[in-house]
Amino acid sequence: MLRVLNPATEEVLAELAEDGPSSIARKLERAGAAQRAWAARPLAERLAALARFRDAVAADREALARTLSLEVGKPIAQARVEVGRVGERIDFFLHGVEAVLRDEVVHQDAAFEERITQEPLGVVANISAWNYPWFVGANVFVPALLVGNAVLYKPSEHATLTGLAIARLLHASGVPEDVFVPILGAGAVGAALLEQPVAGVFFTGSYAVGRRIAEAVAPRMLRLQLELGGKDPAYVAEDVDIDAAAAAVADGAFYNNGQSCCAVERIYVHRAIAAPFVEAFTAAVRSFVVGDPLDESTYIGPLTRGAHLAFLEEQLADALGRGGRLLCGGRRLERPGFYFEPAVLDRVDHSMALMREETFGPLVGIETVEGDEEAVLRMGDTSYGLTAAVYSADGERARRVLEQLDVGSAYWNCCDRVSPRLPWSGRRHSGVGCTLSVYGIHSFLQPRAWHLRRA
Ligand code: NAD
């Protein structure tokens, strides 16, 4: 039995039956036949179904945001933003998919025509995370469905109600029940799903689980995409507007309670402005309203996972034990729910877990650097490679710093940002493969090469 908790109250919201190996096998078998029929339909029908889904999500936005807020503790204003903006991603795919699917003749001569056609993979597994279930889910299932795949979709155990709402709206919009199939449960159910002969695995989650998945499926040589964690740095040069940069980086670090794959997790500030920047940053964090996620004014709700409180406390204790200075927050709140006061440290360095391991919560360290060269060294000192940000009045200078970093996304004077038009990809421990943009449509396709000799 899967118990869905409200992290703000620790009350049980729902108890649901979990899937197991036999129910998953049955679902996969049905999905196989349904996928072939789905792929054979005219593209216009699949486009129309997903356009209806977009409209249904928009029409139901308030209730969907409330469900999301209740089960993951996301402040209602931020939940509305997530549900509201998923439409823009769907639109991107609706407009982009036809061109990607078009046959391409790449060569013709007297003897030969060479042609490329695109085919769906088949039935794919999507194992998803809870932190942005609408965004990271839609990045996968929307293009996957549009190009003709069936999707066995395992929402995170912390976002199951949202996963069921997604399934309900897709089915009501005309995606057959055997083409988009929810699989309910926690990690063991995800592992059981991987044992089935799916045509591809699309995973969003932590490096630790992603690595286990990569190892488990390696012998099968199937399409594997891993969107994993980060330890994303931001460098603040001395030529910025200090208050504006402090406010922007604080938002990048603490939005969604720091539970974003691309949250700013390490801050490096130029020595020339270190003191006023740290002061402005800490003031911004102190101003964040911590409280009930259903309250309109709340900026920081509870953590989604209660067990993560102890993890944050460990990172904090380790940093303090190695000379870090706590400037604000860092305690659990004396109330039900998984609340942790947003915490800022300075005097941190890379001997501390806080500056090396993904934190995924409202806790961040600020380190002082002497200039761009040292910033590059510190920013690059990580096994992750999702994003990096530079705040500077000088765009050329920012580009020089960012070009030296092995990351999928580079931000100048912004951070914690995702665009449907740009590829979203991690390097090294941040993952393999790509969602969004035109590349994030190809992820769900396999090209076929046609060598056509004229008789
Ligand atoms: P997680 O790795 O704990 O779980 C992710 C999913 O994997 C869940 O559905 C879970 O049930 C399932 N799972 C767990 N063990 C499994 C196993 N052995 N086999 C198969 N499935 C298994 O991650 P999470 O806590 O849900 O999400 C947070 C993580 O996701 C963070 O590291 C975050 O950075 C990352 N993330 C990355 C992106 C990105 O786009 N790169 C986006 C969102 C989140």
Coordinates of C-alpha atoms and ligand atoms in Angstrom, one line a residue:
M1 CA 0.0 0.0 0.0
L2 CA 1.3 3.4 -1.0
R3 CA 0.7 6.1 1.6
V4 CA 0.6 9.7 0.3
L5 CA 1.6 12.1 3.0
N6 CA 1.0 15.8 3.3
P7 CA 4.4 17.1 4.3
A8 CA 3.0 20.3 5.8
T9 CA 0.9 18.3 8.4
E10 CA 2.3 14.8 8.2
E11 CA -1.3 13.6 7.7
V12 CA -2.1 10.8 5.2
L13 CA -3.8 12.2 2.1
A14 CA -4.4 8.9 0.4
E15 CA -3.7 5.2 0.5
L16 CA -3.3 3.6 -2.9
A17 CA -2.6 0.1 -4.2
E18 CA 0.9 -0.3 -5.6
D19 CA 1.8 -2.1 -8.8
G20 CA 3.9 -5.2 -8.8
P21 CA 5.8 -7.3 -11.3
S22 CA 2.6 -9.1 -12.6
S23 CA 0.5 -6.0 -13.0
I24 CA 3.3 -4.2 -14.7
A25 CA 3.8 -7.1 -17.1
R26 CA 0.1 -7.1 -18.0
K27 CA 0.1 -3.3 -18.5
L28 CA 3.2 -3.6 -20.8
E29 CA 1.6 -6.3 -22.9
R30 CA -1.5 -4.2 -23.5
A31 CA 0.6 -1.2 -24.2
G32 CA 2.5 -3.0 -26.9
A33 CA -0.6 -3.5 -29.1
A34 CA -2.0 -0.1 -28.2
Q35 CA 1.3 1.6 -29.1
R36 CA 1.3 0.2 -32.7
A37 CA -2.3 1.5 -33.2
W38 CA -1.4 4.9 -31.7
A39 CA 1.7 5.3 -33.9
A40 CA -0.4 4.3 -37.0
R41 CA -2.8 7.2 -36.4
P42 CA -2.3 10.4 -38.4
L43 CA -0.1 12.8 -36.6
A44 CA -3.0 15.3 -36.6
E45 CA -4.9 13.1 -34.2
R46 CA -2.1 12.8 -31.7
L47 CA -1.6 16.6 -32.0
A48 CA -5.3 17.2 -31.3
A49 CA -5.3 14.9 -28.2
L50 CA -2.3 16.7 -26.7
A51 CA -3.8 20.1 -27.5
R52 CA -6.9 19.1 -25.6
F53 CA -4.7 17.9 -22.8
R54 CA -3.0 21.4 -22.7
D55 CA -6.5 23.1 -22.6
A56 CA -7.7 20.7 -19.9
V57 CA -4.7 21.4 -17.7
A58 CA -5.2 25.1 -18.1
A59 CA -8.9 24.8 -17.2
D60 CA -8.2 22.8 -14.1
R61 CA -5.2 24.8 -13.0
E62 CA -6.4 25.8 -9.6
A63 CA -7.4 22.3 -8.5
L64 CA -4.2 20.8 -10.0
A65 CA -2.0 23.3 -8.2
R66 CA -3.7 22.6 -4.9
T67 CA -3.1 18.8 -5.3
L68 CA 0.5 19.5 -6.1
S69 CA 0.8 21.8 -3.1
L70 CA -0.8 19.3 -0.8
E71 CA 1.3 16.4 -1.7
V72 CA 4.8 17.9 -2.2
G73 CA 4.4 21.0 0.1
K74 CA 5.1 23.4 -2.8
P75 CA 3.8 26.9 -2.0
I76 CA 0.5 27.4 -3.8
A77 CA 1.8 30.4 -5.8
Q78 CA 4.7 28.4 -7.1
A79 CA 2.5 25.4 -7.8
R80 CA 0.3 27.6 -9.9
V81 CA 3.3 28.8 -11.9
E82 CA 4.3 25.2 -12.6
V83 CA 0.9 24.0 -13.7
G84 CA 0.3 27.2 -15.6
R85 CA 3.5 27.1 -17.5
V86 CA 3.3 23.5 -18.6
G87 CA 1.2 24.7 -21.5
E88 CA 4.0 26.6 -23.0
R89 CA 6.1 23.4 -23.1
I90 CA 3.3 21.5 -24.7
D91 CA 2.9 24.2 -27.3
F92 CA 6.5 24.1 -28.2
F93 CA 6.2 20.4 -28.9
L94 CA 2.9 20.7 -30.8
H95 CA 4.6 23.2 -33.1
G96 CA 7.9 21.4 -33.4
V97 CA 7.1 17.8 -33.9
E98 CA 5.9 17.8 -37.5
A99 CA 9.2 19.1 -38.9
V100 CA 11.2 16.5 -36.9
L101 CA 9.0 13.6 -38.2
R102 CA 9.2 14.6 -41.8
D103 CA 11.1 12.2 -44.1
E104 CA 14.4 13.7 -45.3
V105 CA 16.0 12.9 -48.6
V106 CA 19.7 13.6 -48.0
H107 CA 21.2 12.5 -51.3
Q108 CA 20.1 11.6 -54.8
D109 CA 22.1 10.6 -57.9
A110 CA 21.5 8.4 -60.9
A111 CA 21.8 5.2 -59.0
F112 CA 20.7 6.0 -55.4
E113 CA 18.4 7.8 -53.2
E114 CA 19.3 8.1 -49.5
R115 CA 16.5 8.9 -47.2
I116 CA 16.0 9.2 -43.4
T117 CA 12.7 8.3 -41.7
Q118 CA 11.8 8.6 -38.1
E119 CA 10.2 5.9 -36.0
P120 CA 9.0 5.9 -32.4
L121 CA 10.9 3.6 -30.0
G122 CA 7.8 1.6 -28.9
V123 CA 6.8 1.3 -25.2
V124 CA 9.0 3.4 -23.0
A125 CA 9.3 3.7 -19.3
N126 CA 9.3 7.1 -17.6
I127 CA 10.4 7.1 -14.0
S128 CA 9.9 10.6 -12.7
A129 CA 10.8 12.9 -9.8
W130 CA 8.6 14.8 -7.4
N131 CA 10.1 18.2 -7.3
Y132 CA 8.6 19.5 -10.6
P133 CA 6.3 16.6 -11.6
W134 CA 4.4 18.6 -14.2
F135 CA 7.5 20.0 -15.8
V136 CA 9.8 17.0 -15.8
G137 CA 6.9 14.7 -16.6
A138 CA 5.7 16.8 -19.6
N139 CA 9.3 17.1 -20.9
V140 CA 9.2 13.3 -21.5
F141 CA 5.6 12.1 -22.0
V142 CA 4.4 14.9 -24.3
P143 CA 7.1 14.4 -27.0
A144 CA 7.1 10.7 -26.4
L145 CA 3.4 10.4 -27.1
L146 CA 3.3 12.9 -29.9
V147 CA 5.8 10.9 -32.0
G148 CA 3.9 7.7 -31.4
N149 CA 5.3 5.9 -28.3
A150 CA 3.4 4.4 -25.4
V151 CA 4.5 5.5 -22.0
L152 CA 4.6 3.5 -18.8
Y153 CA 4.7 6.4 -16.4
K154 CA 5.9 5.9 -12.8
P155 CA 5.4 9.1 -10.9
S156 CA 7.5 9.6 -7.8
E157 CA 5.9 8.1 -4.7
H158 CA 5.8 11.7 -3.4
A159 CA 3.8 13.0 -6.4
T160 CA 1.4 10.2 -7.1
L161 CA -1.8 12.2 -6.9
T162 CA -0.4 14.5 -9.5
G163 CA 0.7 11.5 -11.6
L164 CA -2.9 10.2 -11.5
A165 CA -4.3 13.6 -12.4
I166 CA -2.0 13.7 -15.4
A167 CA -3.2 10.3 -16.5
R168 CA -6.9 11.2 -16.0
L169 CA -6.6 14.3 -18.1
L170 CA -4.6 12.6 -20.9
H171 CA -7.2 9.9 -21.1
A172 CA -10.0 12.3 -21.1
S173 CA -8.2 14.2 -23.9
G174 CA -8.1 11.1 -26.2
V175 CA -4.8 9.4 -25.3
P176 CA -5.9 5.7 -24.9
E177 CA -5.6 4.2 -21.4
D178 CA -3.1 1.6 -22.7
V179 CA -0.9 4.2 -24.3
F180 CA -0.3 6.3 -21.2
V181 CA -0.2 4.0 -18.3
P182 CA 0.5 5.0 -14.7
I183 CA 2.6 2.6 -12.6
L184 CA 2.2 3.4 -8.9
G185 CA 4.8 2.8 -6.2
A186 CA 8.2 3.6 -4.8
G187 CA 11.7 2.6 -5.8
A188 CA 11.0 -1.2 -5.7
V189 CA 8.2 -0.7 -8.2
G190 CA 10.6 1.4 -10.4
A191 CA 13.1 -1.4 -10.3
A192 CA 10.4 -4.0 -11.2
L193 CA 9.4 -1.8 -14.2
L194 CA 13.0 -1.8 -15.4
E195 CA 12.9 -5.6 -15.6
Q196 CA 10.2 -5.5 -18.2
P197 CA 11.3 -5.5 -21.9
V198 CA 10.6 -1.8 -22.5
A199 CA 12.2 -0.1 -25.5
G200 CA 13.6 2.8 -23.6
V201 CA 14.1 4.2 -20.1
F202 CA 13.7 7.9 -19.3
F203 CA 14.6 8.7 -15.8
T204 CA 14.5 11.9 -13.8
G205 CA 16.0 11.7 -10.3
S206 CA 19.2 11.5 -8.3
Y207 CA 22.6 10.5 -9.5
A208 CA 22.6 7.5 -7.0
V209 CA 19.4 6.0 -8.4
G210 CA 20.3 7.0 -12.0
R211 CA 23.6 5.1 -11.7
R212 CA 21.8 2.0 -10.3
I213 CA 19.4 2.2 -13.3
A214 CA 22.2 2.5 -15.8
E215 CA 23.9 -0.5 -14.3
A216 CA 20.7 -2.5 -14.2
V217 CA 19.8 -2.0 -17.9
A218 CA 23.3 -1.9 -19.4
P219 CA 23.3 -5.4 -20.8
R220 CA 20.1 -4.7 -22.7
M221 CA 21.5 -1.8 -24.8
L222 CA 18.2 0.1 -24.8
R223 CA 17.7 3.8 -25.1
L224 CA 18.6 5.3 -21.7
Q225 CA 18.1 8.9 -20.7
L226 CA 19.1 10.2 -17.3
E227 CA 18.2 13.7 -16.0
L228 CA 20.0 13.8 -12.7
G229 CA 21.1 16.1 -10.0
G230 CA 23.4 19.1 -9.8
K231 CA 25.6 21.1 -7.6
D232 CA 25.2 24.2 -9.6
P233 CA 27.5 27.2 -9.0
A234 CA 26.8 30.9 -9.3
Y235 CA 29.7 33.4 -9.5
V236 CA 29.0 37.0 -8.6
A237 CA 31.7 39.4 -10.0
E238 CA 32.5 42.7 -8.4
D239 CA 30.9 44.8 -11.2
V240 CA 27.2 43.9 -10.5
D241 CA 24.4 45.8 -8.8
I242 CA 24.9 44.0 -5.5
D243 CA 21.3 44.1 -4.2
A244 CA 19.8 43.0 -7.5
A245 CA 22.3 40.1 -7.8
A246 CA 21.8 39.1 -4.2
A247 CA 18.1 39.0 -4.6
A248 CA 18.3 37.0 -7.9
V249 CA 20.7 34.4 -6.6
A250 CA 18.8 34.0 -3.4
D251 CA 15.7 33.2 -5.4
G252 CA 17.7 30.8 -7.5
A253 CA 18.9 29.0 -4.4
F254 CA 15.7 29.0 -2.4
Y255 CA 12.8 28.8 -4.9
N256 CA 10.9 25.6 -4.4
N257 CA 12.7 25.3 -1.1
G258 CA 16.0 24.7 -2.9
Q259 CA 14.5 21.4 -4.3
S260 CA 15.3 22.2 -8.0
C261 CA 17.8 20.2 -10.0
C262 CA 19.2 23.5 -11.2
A263 CA 18.9 25.4 -7.9
V264 CA 22.0 27.5 -7.1
E265 CA 23.9 25.2 -4.6
R266 CA 27.2 27.0 -4.4
I267 CA 27.9 30.7 -4.5
Y268 CA 31.3 32.3 -5.2
V269 CA 31.5 36.1 -4.7
H270 CA 34.4 38.4 -5.7
R271 CA 36.3 39.5 -2.6
A272 CA 35.8 43.2 -3.5
I273 CA 32.0 42.9 -2.8
A274 CA 31.9 39.9 -0.5
A275 CA 30.8 41.7 2.7
P276 CA 28.0 43.8 1.2
F277 CA 26.9 40.9 -1.0
V278 CA 26.7 38.4 1.9
E279 CA 24.7 41.0 3.9
A280 CA 22.3 41.7 1.1
F281 CA 21.9 38.0 0.4
T282 CA 21.2 37.1 4.0
A283 CA 18.7 39.9 4.3
A284 CA 16.9 38.6 1.2
V285 CA 16.8 35.1 2.7
R286 CA 15.5 36.4 6.1
S287 CA 12.7 38.1 4.2
F288 CA 11.4 34.8 2.8
V289 CA 8.0 33.9 4.3
V290 CA 8.2 30.4 5.7
G291 CA 4.8 28.7 6.4
D292 CA 1.8 26.8 5.2
P293 CA 2.1 26.1 1.5
L294 CA -1.6 26.8 0.9
D295 CA -1.0 30.4 2.3
E296 CA -0.8 32.8 -0.6
S297 CA 2.2 34.7 0.9
T298 CA 4.3 31.6 1.6
Y299 CA 7.6 31.4 -0.3
I300 CA 9.1 28.5 1.6
G301 CA 6.9 25.5 2.7
P302 CA 8.0 22.2 4.2
L303 CA 10.5 19.9 2.6
T304 CA 8.8 17.2 0.6
R305 CA 10.6 14.3 2.3
G306 CA 10.8 14.2 6.1
A307 CA 13.9 12.1 6.1
H308 CA 15.8 14.9 4.3
L309 CA 15.7 17.1 7.5
A310 CA 18.4 14.9 9.0
F311 CA 20.4 15.0 5.8
L312 CA 20.4 18.8 5.9
E313 CA 21.3 18.9 9.5
E314 CA 24.3 16.6 8.8
Q315 CA 25.6 18.9 6.0
L316 CA 25.1 21.9 8.2
A317 CA 27.0 20.3 11.2
D318 CA 29.8 19.1 8.9
A319 CA 30.2 22.7 7.5
L320 CA 30.1 24.3 11.0
G321 CA 32.6 21.7 12.3
R322 CA 35.0 22.7 9.5
G323 CA 34.8 26.5 10.1
G324 CA 31.7 27.6 8.3
R325 CA 29.7 30.4 9.8
L326 CA 25.9 30.2 10.0
L327 CA 24.3 33.6 9.1
C328 CA 20.6 32.6 9.5
G329 CA 18.2 29.7 9.8
G330 CA 19.3 26.1 10.0
R331 CA 16.7 24.8 12.5
R332 CA 13.6 22.6 12.2
L333 CA 10.4 24.6 13.1
E334 CA 8.5 23.6 16.2
R335 CA 5.4 22.5 14.4
P336 CA 4.1 19.5 12.5
G337 CA 5.5 19.2 9.0
F338 CA 8.9 18.9 7.6
Y339 CA 10.0 22.6 8.0
F340 CA 13.6 23.7 7.9
E341 CA 14.4 27.4 8.3
P342 CA 16.3 28.6 5.2
A343 CA 20.0 28.7 6.1
V344 CA 23.0 30.7 4.7
L345 CA 26.6 30.1 5.6
D346 CA 29.8 31.9 4.6
R347 CA 33.5 31.0 5.3
V348 CA 32.8 27.8 3.5
D349 CA 35.2 25.7 1.4
H350 CA 35.4 22.6 -0.7
S351 CA 36.4 20.4 2.3
M352 CA 32.7 20.6 3.3
A353 CA 30.0 18.2 2.0
L354 CA 27.9 21.4 1.6
M355 CA 30.1 22.5 -1.3
R356 CA 30.5 19.1 -2.9
E357 CA 27.3 17.0 -2.6
E358 CA 23.9 17.9 -3.8
T359 CA 22.0 19.6 -0.9
F360 CA 18.5 19.7 -2.5
G361 CA 17.1 21.9 0.3
P362 CA 17.1 25.4 1.8
L363 CA 20.8 25.6 2.7
V364 CA 23.5 27.3 0.8
G365 CA 27.2 28.3 1.3
I366 CA 28.9 31.5 0.0
E367 CA 32.7 31.3 -0.6
T368 CA 34.9 34.3 -1.4
V369 CA 37.2 34.2 -4.4
E370 CA 39.9 36.6 -5.6
G371 CA 38.8 36.8 -9.2
D372 CA 37.6 35.0 -12.4
E373 CA 40.4 32.5 -12.4
E374 CA 39.8 31.2 -9.0
A375 CA 36.0 31.3 -9.7
V376 CA 36.5 29.0 -12.6
L377 CA 38.6 26.6 -10.5
R378 CA 36.0 26.4 -7.8
M379 CA 33.0 26.2 -10.1
G380 CA 34.6 23.4 -12.0
D381 CA 35.5 21.4 -8.9
T382 CA 32.5 19.1 -9.0
S383 CA 31.4 15.8 -10.5
Y384 CA 28.2 17.4 -11.7
G385 CA 27.6 19.4 -14.9
L386 CA 24.0 20.7 -15.1
T387 CA 24.2 24.5 -15.0
A388 CA 26.5 27.4 -14.0
A389 CA 25.7 31.1 -13.7
V390 CA 27.8 34.3 -13.8
Y391 CA 26.5 37.6 -12.7
S392 CA 28.6 40.4 -14.2
A393 CA 28.0 43.7 -16.1
D394 CA 30.4 42.4 -18.7
G395 CA 28.9 39.8 -21.1
E396 CA 32.2 38.9 -22.7
R397 CA 33.8 38.3 -19.3
A398 CA 30.9 36.0 -18.3
R399 CA 31.2 34.1 -21.5
R400 CA 34.9 33.5 -20.9
V401 CA 34.2 32.1 -17.5
L402 CA 31.2 29.9 -18.6
E403 CA 33.1 28.5 -21.6
Q404 CA 35.6 26.9 -19.3
L405 CA 32.9 24.9 -17.4
D406 CA 31.6 21.5 -18.5
V407 CA 27.9 22.2 -18.1
G408 CA 24.8 21.7 -20.2
S409 CA 23.3 25.1 -19.5
A410 CA 25.1 28.4 -19.1
Y411 CA 23.4 31.5 -17.5
W412 CA 24.5 35.1 -17.7
N413 CA 22.8 37.3 -15.2
C414 CA 20.1 34.7 -14.5
C415 CA 19.9 31.2 -13.0
D416 CA 17.5 28.4 -12.2
R417 CA 15.9 28.9 -15.6
V418 CA 14.6 26.3 -18.2
S419 CA 13.3 27.2 -21.6
P420 CA 11.3 24.7 -23.9
R421 CA 13.3 26.1 -26.9
L422 CA 16.7 25.2 -25.4
P423 CA 18.1 21.7 -24.8
W424 CA 18.0 20.6 -21.2
S425 CA 20.9 18.3 -20.6
G426 CA 23.3 17.4 -17.8
R427 CA 26.9 16.4 -18.3
R428 CA 28.9 13.8 -16.3
H429 CA 27.0 12.9 -13.0
S430 CA 24.1 15.2 -14.1
G431 CA 23.0 12.8 -16.7
V432 CA 22.9 11.5 -20.2
G433 CA 20.7 12.6 -23.1
C434 CA 18.5 15.6 -23.5
T435 CA 14.9 16.9 -23.1
L436 CA 13.3 20.0 -24.5
S437 CA 14.2 21.8 -27.8
V438 CA 14.3 19.9 -31.1
Y439 CA 16.8 17.5 -29.6
G440 CA 14.3 16.6 -26.9
I441 CA 12.0 15.3 -29.6
H442 CA 14.7 13.2 -31.3
S443 CA 15.2 11.6 -27.9
F444 CA 12.0 9.6 -28.4
L445 CA 12.7 8.6 -32.0
Q446 CA 15.0 6.2 -33.8
P447 CA 16.1 7.2 -37.3
R448 CA 16.0 4.6 -40.1
A449 CA 18.4 4.9 -43.0
W450 CA 17.1 4.0 -46.4
H451 CA 19.5 3.1 -49.2
L452 CA 17.3 3.0 -52.3
R453 CA 18.9 1.8 -55.5
R454 CA 17.0 2.6 -58.6
A455 CA 16.3 -0.5 -60.6
Ligands
NAD1 P1 15.1 9.7 -6.7 O1 16.3 9.3 -7.4 O2 15.1 9.4 -5.2 O3 13.8 9.1 -7.3 C1 13.4 9.3 -8.6 C2 12.5 8.2 -9.1 O4 13.2 7.0 -9.1 C3 11.3 8.0 -8.2 O5 10.2 7.8 -9.0 C4 11.6 6.8 -7.4 O6 10.5 6.0 -7.0 C5 12.4 6.0 -8.4 N1 13.4 5.0 -7.9 C6 14.0 4.9 -6.7 N2 14.8 3.8 -6.6 C7 14.7 3.2 -7.8 C8 15.3 2.0 -8.4 N3 16.1 1.3 -7.7 N4 14.9 1.6 -9.6 C9 14.0 2.3 -10.3 N5 13.4 3.5 -9.9 C10 13.8 3.9 -8.6 O7 14.9 11.3 -6.9 P2 13.8 12.3 -6.4 O8 14.1 12.5 -4.9 O9 12.5 11.9 -6.8 O10 14.2 13.6 -7.1 C11 15.2 14.5 -6.8 C12 16.4 14.3 -7.6 O11 16.1 14.4 -9.0 C13 17.5 15.3 -7.4 O12 18.8 14.7 -7.4 C14 17.3 16.3 -8.5 O13 18.4 17.1 -8.8 C15 16.9 15.4 -9.7 N6 16.2 16.1 -10.7 C16 16.9 16.3 -11.9 C17 16.2 17.0 -12.9 C18 16.9 17.2 -14.3 O14 16.2 17.6 -15.2 N7 18.2 17.0 -14.4 C19 14.9 17.4 -12.8 C20 14.3 17.2 -11.5 C21 14.9 16.5 -10.5

